[in-house]
Coordinates of C-alpha atoms and ligand atoms in Angstrom, one line a residue:
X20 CA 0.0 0.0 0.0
X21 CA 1.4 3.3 -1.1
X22 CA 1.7 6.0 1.3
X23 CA -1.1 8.2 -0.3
X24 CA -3.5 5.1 -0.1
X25 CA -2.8 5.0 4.3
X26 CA -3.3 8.9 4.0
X27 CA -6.8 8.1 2.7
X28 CA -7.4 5.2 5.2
X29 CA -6.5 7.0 8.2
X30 CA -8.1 10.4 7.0
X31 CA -10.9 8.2 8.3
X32 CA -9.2 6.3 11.4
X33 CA -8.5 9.8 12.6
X34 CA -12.0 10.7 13.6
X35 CA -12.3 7.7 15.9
X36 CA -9.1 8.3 17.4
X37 CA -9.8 12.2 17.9
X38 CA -13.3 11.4 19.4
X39 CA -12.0 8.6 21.9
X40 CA -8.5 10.2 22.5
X41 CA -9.4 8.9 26.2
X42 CA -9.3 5.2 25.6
X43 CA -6.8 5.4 23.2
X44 CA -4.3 7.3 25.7
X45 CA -5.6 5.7 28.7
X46 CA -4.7 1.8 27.0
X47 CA -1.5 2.9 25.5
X48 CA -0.4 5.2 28.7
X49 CA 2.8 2.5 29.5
X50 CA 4.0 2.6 25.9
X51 CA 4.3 6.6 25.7
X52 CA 5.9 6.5 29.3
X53 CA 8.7 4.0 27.8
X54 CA 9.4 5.8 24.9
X55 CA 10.1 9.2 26.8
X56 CA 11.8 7.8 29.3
X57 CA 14.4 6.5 26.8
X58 CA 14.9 9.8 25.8
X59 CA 14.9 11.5 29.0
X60 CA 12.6 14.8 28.2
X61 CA 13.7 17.5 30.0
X62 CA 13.9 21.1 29.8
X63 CA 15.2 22.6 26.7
X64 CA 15.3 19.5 24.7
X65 CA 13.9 19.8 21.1
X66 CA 11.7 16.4 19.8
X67 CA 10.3 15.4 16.6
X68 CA 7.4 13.4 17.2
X69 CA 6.8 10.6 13.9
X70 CA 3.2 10.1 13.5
X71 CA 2.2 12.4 16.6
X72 CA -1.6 11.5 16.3
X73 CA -3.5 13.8 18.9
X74 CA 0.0 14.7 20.5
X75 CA 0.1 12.5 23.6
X76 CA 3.6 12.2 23.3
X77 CA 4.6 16.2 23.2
X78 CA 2.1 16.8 25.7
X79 CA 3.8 14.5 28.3
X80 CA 7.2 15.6 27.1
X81 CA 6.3 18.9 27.4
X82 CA 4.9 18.3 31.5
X83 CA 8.9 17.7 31.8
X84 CA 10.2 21.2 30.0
X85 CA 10.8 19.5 26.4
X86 CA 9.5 21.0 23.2
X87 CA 8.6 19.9 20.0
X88 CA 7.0 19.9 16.8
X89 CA 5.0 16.9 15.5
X90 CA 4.3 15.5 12.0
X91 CA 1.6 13.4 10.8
X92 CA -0.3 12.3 7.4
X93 CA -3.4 13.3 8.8
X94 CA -5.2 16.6 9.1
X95 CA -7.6 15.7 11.6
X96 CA -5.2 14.1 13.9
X97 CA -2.9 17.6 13.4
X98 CA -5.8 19.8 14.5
X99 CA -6.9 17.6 17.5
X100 CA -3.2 18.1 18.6
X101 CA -2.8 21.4 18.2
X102 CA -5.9 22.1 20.0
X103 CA -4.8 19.9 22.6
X104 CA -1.3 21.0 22.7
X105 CA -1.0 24.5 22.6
X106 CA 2.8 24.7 23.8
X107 CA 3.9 22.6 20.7
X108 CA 4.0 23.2 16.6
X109 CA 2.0 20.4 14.5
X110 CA 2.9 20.0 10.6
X111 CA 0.3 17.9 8.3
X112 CA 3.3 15.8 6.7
X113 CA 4.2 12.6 5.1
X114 CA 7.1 12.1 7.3
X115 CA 8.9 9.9 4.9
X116 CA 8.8 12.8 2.1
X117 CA 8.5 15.7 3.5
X118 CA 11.6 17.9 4.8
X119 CA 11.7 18.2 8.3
X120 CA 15.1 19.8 8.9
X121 CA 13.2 23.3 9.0
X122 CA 13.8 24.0 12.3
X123 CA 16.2 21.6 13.2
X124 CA 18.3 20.4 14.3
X125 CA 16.2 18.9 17.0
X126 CA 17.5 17.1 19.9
X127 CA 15.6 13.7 19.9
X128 CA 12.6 11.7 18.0
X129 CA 10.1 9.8 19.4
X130 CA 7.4 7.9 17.9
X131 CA 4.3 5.9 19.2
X132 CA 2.7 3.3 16.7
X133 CA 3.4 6.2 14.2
X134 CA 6.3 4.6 12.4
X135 CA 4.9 1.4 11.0
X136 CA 2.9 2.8 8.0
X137 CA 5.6 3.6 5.3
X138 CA 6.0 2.1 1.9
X139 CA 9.8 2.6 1.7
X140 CA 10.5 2.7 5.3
X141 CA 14.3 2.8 5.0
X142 CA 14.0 6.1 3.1
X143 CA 11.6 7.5 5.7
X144 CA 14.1 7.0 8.3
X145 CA 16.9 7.9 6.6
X146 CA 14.4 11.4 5.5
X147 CA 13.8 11.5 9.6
X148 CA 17.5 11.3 10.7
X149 CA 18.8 14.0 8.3
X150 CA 16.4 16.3 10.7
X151 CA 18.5 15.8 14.1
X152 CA 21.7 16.6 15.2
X153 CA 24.4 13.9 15.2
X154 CA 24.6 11.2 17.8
X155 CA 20.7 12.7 18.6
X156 CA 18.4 10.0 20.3
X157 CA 15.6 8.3 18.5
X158 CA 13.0 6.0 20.5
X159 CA 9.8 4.8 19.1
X160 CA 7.6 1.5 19.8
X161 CA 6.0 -1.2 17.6
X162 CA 3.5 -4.2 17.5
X163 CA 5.5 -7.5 17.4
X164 CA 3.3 -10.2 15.5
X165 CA -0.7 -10.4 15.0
X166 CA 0.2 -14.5 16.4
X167 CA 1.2 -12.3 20.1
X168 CA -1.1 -9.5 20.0
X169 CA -5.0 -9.7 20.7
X170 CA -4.8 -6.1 19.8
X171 CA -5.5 -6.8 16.6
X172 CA -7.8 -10.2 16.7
X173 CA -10.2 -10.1 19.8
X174 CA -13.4 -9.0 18.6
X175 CA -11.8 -8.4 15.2
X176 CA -11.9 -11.9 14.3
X177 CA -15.6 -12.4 14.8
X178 CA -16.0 -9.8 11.8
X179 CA -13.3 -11.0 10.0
X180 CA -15.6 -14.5 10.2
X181 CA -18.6 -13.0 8.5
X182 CA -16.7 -11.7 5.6
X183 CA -16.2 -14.0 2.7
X184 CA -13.6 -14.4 1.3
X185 CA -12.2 -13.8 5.0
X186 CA -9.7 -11.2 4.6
X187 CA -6.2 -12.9 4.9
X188 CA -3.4 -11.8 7.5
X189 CA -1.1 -8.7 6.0
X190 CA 1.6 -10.1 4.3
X191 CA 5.1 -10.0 6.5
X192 CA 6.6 -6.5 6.5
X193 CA 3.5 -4.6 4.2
X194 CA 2.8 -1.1 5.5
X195 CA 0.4 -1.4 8.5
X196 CA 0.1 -2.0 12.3
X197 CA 2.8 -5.0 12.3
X198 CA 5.0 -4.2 9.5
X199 CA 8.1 -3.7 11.3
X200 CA 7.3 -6.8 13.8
X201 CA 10.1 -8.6 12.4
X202 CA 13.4 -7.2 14.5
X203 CA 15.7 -8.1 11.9
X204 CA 13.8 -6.4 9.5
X205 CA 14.1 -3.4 11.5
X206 CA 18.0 -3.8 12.0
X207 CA 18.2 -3.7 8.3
X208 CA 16.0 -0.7 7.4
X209 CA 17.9 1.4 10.5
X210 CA 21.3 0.3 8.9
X211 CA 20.4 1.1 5.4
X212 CA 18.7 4.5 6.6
X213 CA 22.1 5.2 8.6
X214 CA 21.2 4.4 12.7
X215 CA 24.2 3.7 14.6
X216 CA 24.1 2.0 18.1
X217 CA 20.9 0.4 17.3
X218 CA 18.6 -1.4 20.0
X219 CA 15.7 -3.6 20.3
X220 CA 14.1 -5.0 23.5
X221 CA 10.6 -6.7 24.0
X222 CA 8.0 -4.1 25.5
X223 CA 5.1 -6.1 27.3
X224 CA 2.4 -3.6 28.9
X225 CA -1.1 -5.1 29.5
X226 CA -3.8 -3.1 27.3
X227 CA -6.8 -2.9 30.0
X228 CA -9.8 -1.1 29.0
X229 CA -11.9 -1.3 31.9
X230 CA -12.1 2.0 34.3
X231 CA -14.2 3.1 37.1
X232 CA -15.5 -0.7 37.8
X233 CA -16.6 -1.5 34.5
X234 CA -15.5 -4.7 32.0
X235 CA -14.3 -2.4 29.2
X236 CA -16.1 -4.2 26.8
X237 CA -17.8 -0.8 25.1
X238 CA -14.7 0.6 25.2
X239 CA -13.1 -2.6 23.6
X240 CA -16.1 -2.3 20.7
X241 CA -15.5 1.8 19.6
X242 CA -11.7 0.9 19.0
X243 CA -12.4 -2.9 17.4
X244 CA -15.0 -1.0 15.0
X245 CA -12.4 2.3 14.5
X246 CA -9.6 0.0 13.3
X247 CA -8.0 -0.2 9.9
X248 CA -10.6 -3.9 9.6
X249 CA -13.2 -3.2 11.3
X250 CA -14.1 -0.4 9.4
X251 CA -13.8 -2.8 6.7
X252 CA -15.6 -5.2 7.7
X253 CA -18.7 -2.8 8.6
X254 CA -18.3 -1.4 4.8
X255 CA -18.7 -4.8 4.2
X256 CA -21.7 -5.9 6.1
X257 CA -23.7 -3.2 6.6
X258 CA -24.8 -2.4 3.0
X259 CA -25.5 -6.3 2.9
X260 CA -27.1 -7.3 6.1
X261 CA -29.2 -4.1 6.8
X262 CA -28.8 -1.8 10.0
X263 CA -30.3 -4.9 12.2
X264 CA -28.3 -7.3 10.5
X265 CA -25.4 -5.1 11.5
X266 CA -26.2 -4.1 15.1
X267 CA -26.8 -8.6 15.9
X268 CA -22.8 -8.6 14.3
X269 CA -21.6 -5.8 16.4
X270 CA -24.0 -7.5 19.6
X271 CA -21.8 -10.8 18.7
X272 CA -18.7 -8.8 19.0
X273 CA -20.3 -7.6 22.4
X274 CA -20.5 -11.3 23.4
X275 CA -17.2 -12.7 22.6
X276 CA -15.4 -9.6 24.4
X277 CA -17.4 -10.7 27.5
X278 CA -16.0 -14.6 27.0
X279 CA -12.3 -13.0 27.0
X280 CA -12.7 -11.0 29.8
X281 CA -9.7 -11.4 32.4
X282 CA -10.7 -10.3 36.0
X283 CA -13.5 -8.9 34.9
X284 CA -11.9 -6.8 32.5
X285 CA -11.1 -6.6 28.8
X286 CA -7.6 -6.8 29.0
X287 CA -4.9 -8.3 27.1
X288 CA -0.8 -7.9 26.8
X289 CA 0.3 -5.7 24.4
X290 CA 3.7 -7.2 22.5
X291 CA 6.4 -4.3 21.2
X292 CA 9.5 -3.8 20.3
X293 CA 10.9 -0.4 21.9
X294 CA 13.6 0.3 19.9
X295 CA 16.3 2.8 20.4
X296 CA 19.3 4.3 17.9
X297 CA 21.5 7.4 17.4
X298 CA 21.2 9.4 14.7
Ligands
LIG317 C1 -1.6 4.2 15.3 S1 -1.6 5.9 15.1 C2 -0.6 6.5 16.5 C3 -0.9 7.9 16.8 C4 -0.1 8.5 18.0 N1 1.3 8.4 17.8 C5 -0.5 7.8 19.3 O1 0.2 6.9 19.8 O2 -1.6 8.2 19.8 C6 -0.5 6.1 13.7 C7 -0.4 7.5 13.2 O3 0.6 7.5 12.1 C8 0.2 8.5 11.2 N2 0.9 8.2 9.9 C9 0.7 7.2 9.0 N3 1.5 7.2 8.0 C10 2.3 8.4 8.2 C11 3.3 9.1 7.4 N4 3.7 8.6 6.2 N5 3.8 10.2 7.9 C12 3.4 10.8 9.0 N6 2.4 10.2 9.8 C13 1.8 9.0 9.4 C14 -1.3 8.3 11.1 O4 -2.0 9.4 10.5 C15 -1.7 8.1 12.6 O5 -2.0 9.3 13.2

């Protein structure tokens, strides 16, 4: 998938992220903490943020002293961000063509999930190095494989059933949520795009998406239905099975995120690769 064809999917994904910033941030709190804290934010420092979404990243940094400006494909996502974080600069930008040395040369990049979508990703990095200083930090976090992440499969699966021919699993290293889930494959694109000093370490953090006493299973349902398939899948269906048709899919959903719950709660671990380099 070409880089102007994931604009166009996640010029929709951005709306569902913008409206439920809250369970977003709130399930993927432990992975933003790891990635700042492996480049020690503090005051003064200058950061890049790689696919900055609604700008959790520079808003935390920025609680420390650090500043930043953050690039991403999607105008929505930009505006959310900048509304949300007024201390930071937000750029609408491919980050693997644009130029993002104006500016520069900043101090550190970070990115969260925002570095996985590129169709030539050893240009993109090599694009995103030329915009720091030498020997600058860079620390950003990935999805291992679909095979260790219910992430991407519970409650997905049951609308990946209905569909026929049943979508098949992304092929290894295509532009998407787990294209970089191979660690080799990531030591190669960082060499080629120039990284020294290279580093890559499993990140476990459970994803829980119950608060305030409850399962988390309507939570669970708005990001199963925002993501890249189940918006998909409800293009899909909904056209053929009628609104009803649809809403006893989405209440089957429902059901098998209650089977899966863990203590009550949706919750499941969420397998990454926090990987580290010097520019
Ligand atoms: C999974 S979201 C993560 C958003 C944010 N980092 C967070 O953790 O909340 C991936 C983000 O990457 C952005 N993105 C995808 N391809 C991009 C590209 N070529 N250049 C810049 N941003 C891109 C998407 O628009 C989206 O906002």
């Amino acid at each position: 998938m070409s880089n102007d064809q994931m604009r166009e999917l996640w010029a929709r994904g951005a709306e569902v992220w913008v409206e439920h910033k809250d369970i977003y941030d709130r399930e993927l709190r432990g992975f933003a903490d790891a990635v700042l804290a492996a480049i020690d934010p503090r005051p003064g420092l200058r950061i890049l943020d790689i696919g900055c979404g609604t700008g959790t990243l520079l808003e935390l940094a920025a609680e420390s002293g650090a500043s930043g400006v953050g690039f991403d494909i999607s105008e929505t996502m930009i505006r959310a961000a900048a509304e949300r974080v007024p201390a930071a600069s937000f750029v609408v930008a491919d980050a693997q063509t644009t130029d993002l040395t104006d500016g520069g040369p900043y101090d550190a990049v970070v990115s969260r999930f925002g570095a996985m979508f590129f169709d030539e990703p050893a240009v993109a990095f090599a694009n995103i190095r030329k915009a720091l200083r030498p020997g600058a930090p860079m620390a950003f976090v990935c999805w291992r494989g679909l095979d260790e992440n219910q992430m991407f499969t519970l409650g997905n699966s049951v609308l990946a059933d209905r569909l026929d021919p049943r979508p098949p699993p992304p092929a290894p290293g295509a532009p998407g949520p787990t294209a970089l889930a191979d660690p080799e494959r990531i030591r190669a694109i960082l060499a080629e795009a120039g990284w020294t000093s290279v580093g890559i370490e499993k990140l476990d953090i459970v994803c829980d998406y119950g608060r305030d006493g409850g399962d988390g299973v309507e939570d669970r349902l708005v990001t199963v239905l925002g993501s890249m398939s189940g918006r998909f899948a409800r293009e899909q269906l909904e056209g053929r099975l009628g609104p009803e048709g649809w809403a006893a899919v989405v209440d089957e959903v429902r059901v098998e995120l209650r089977r899966h719950l863990v203590d009550g709660r949706v919750q499941f671990n969420g397998a990454t690769w926090l990987v580290t380099a010097k520019a």
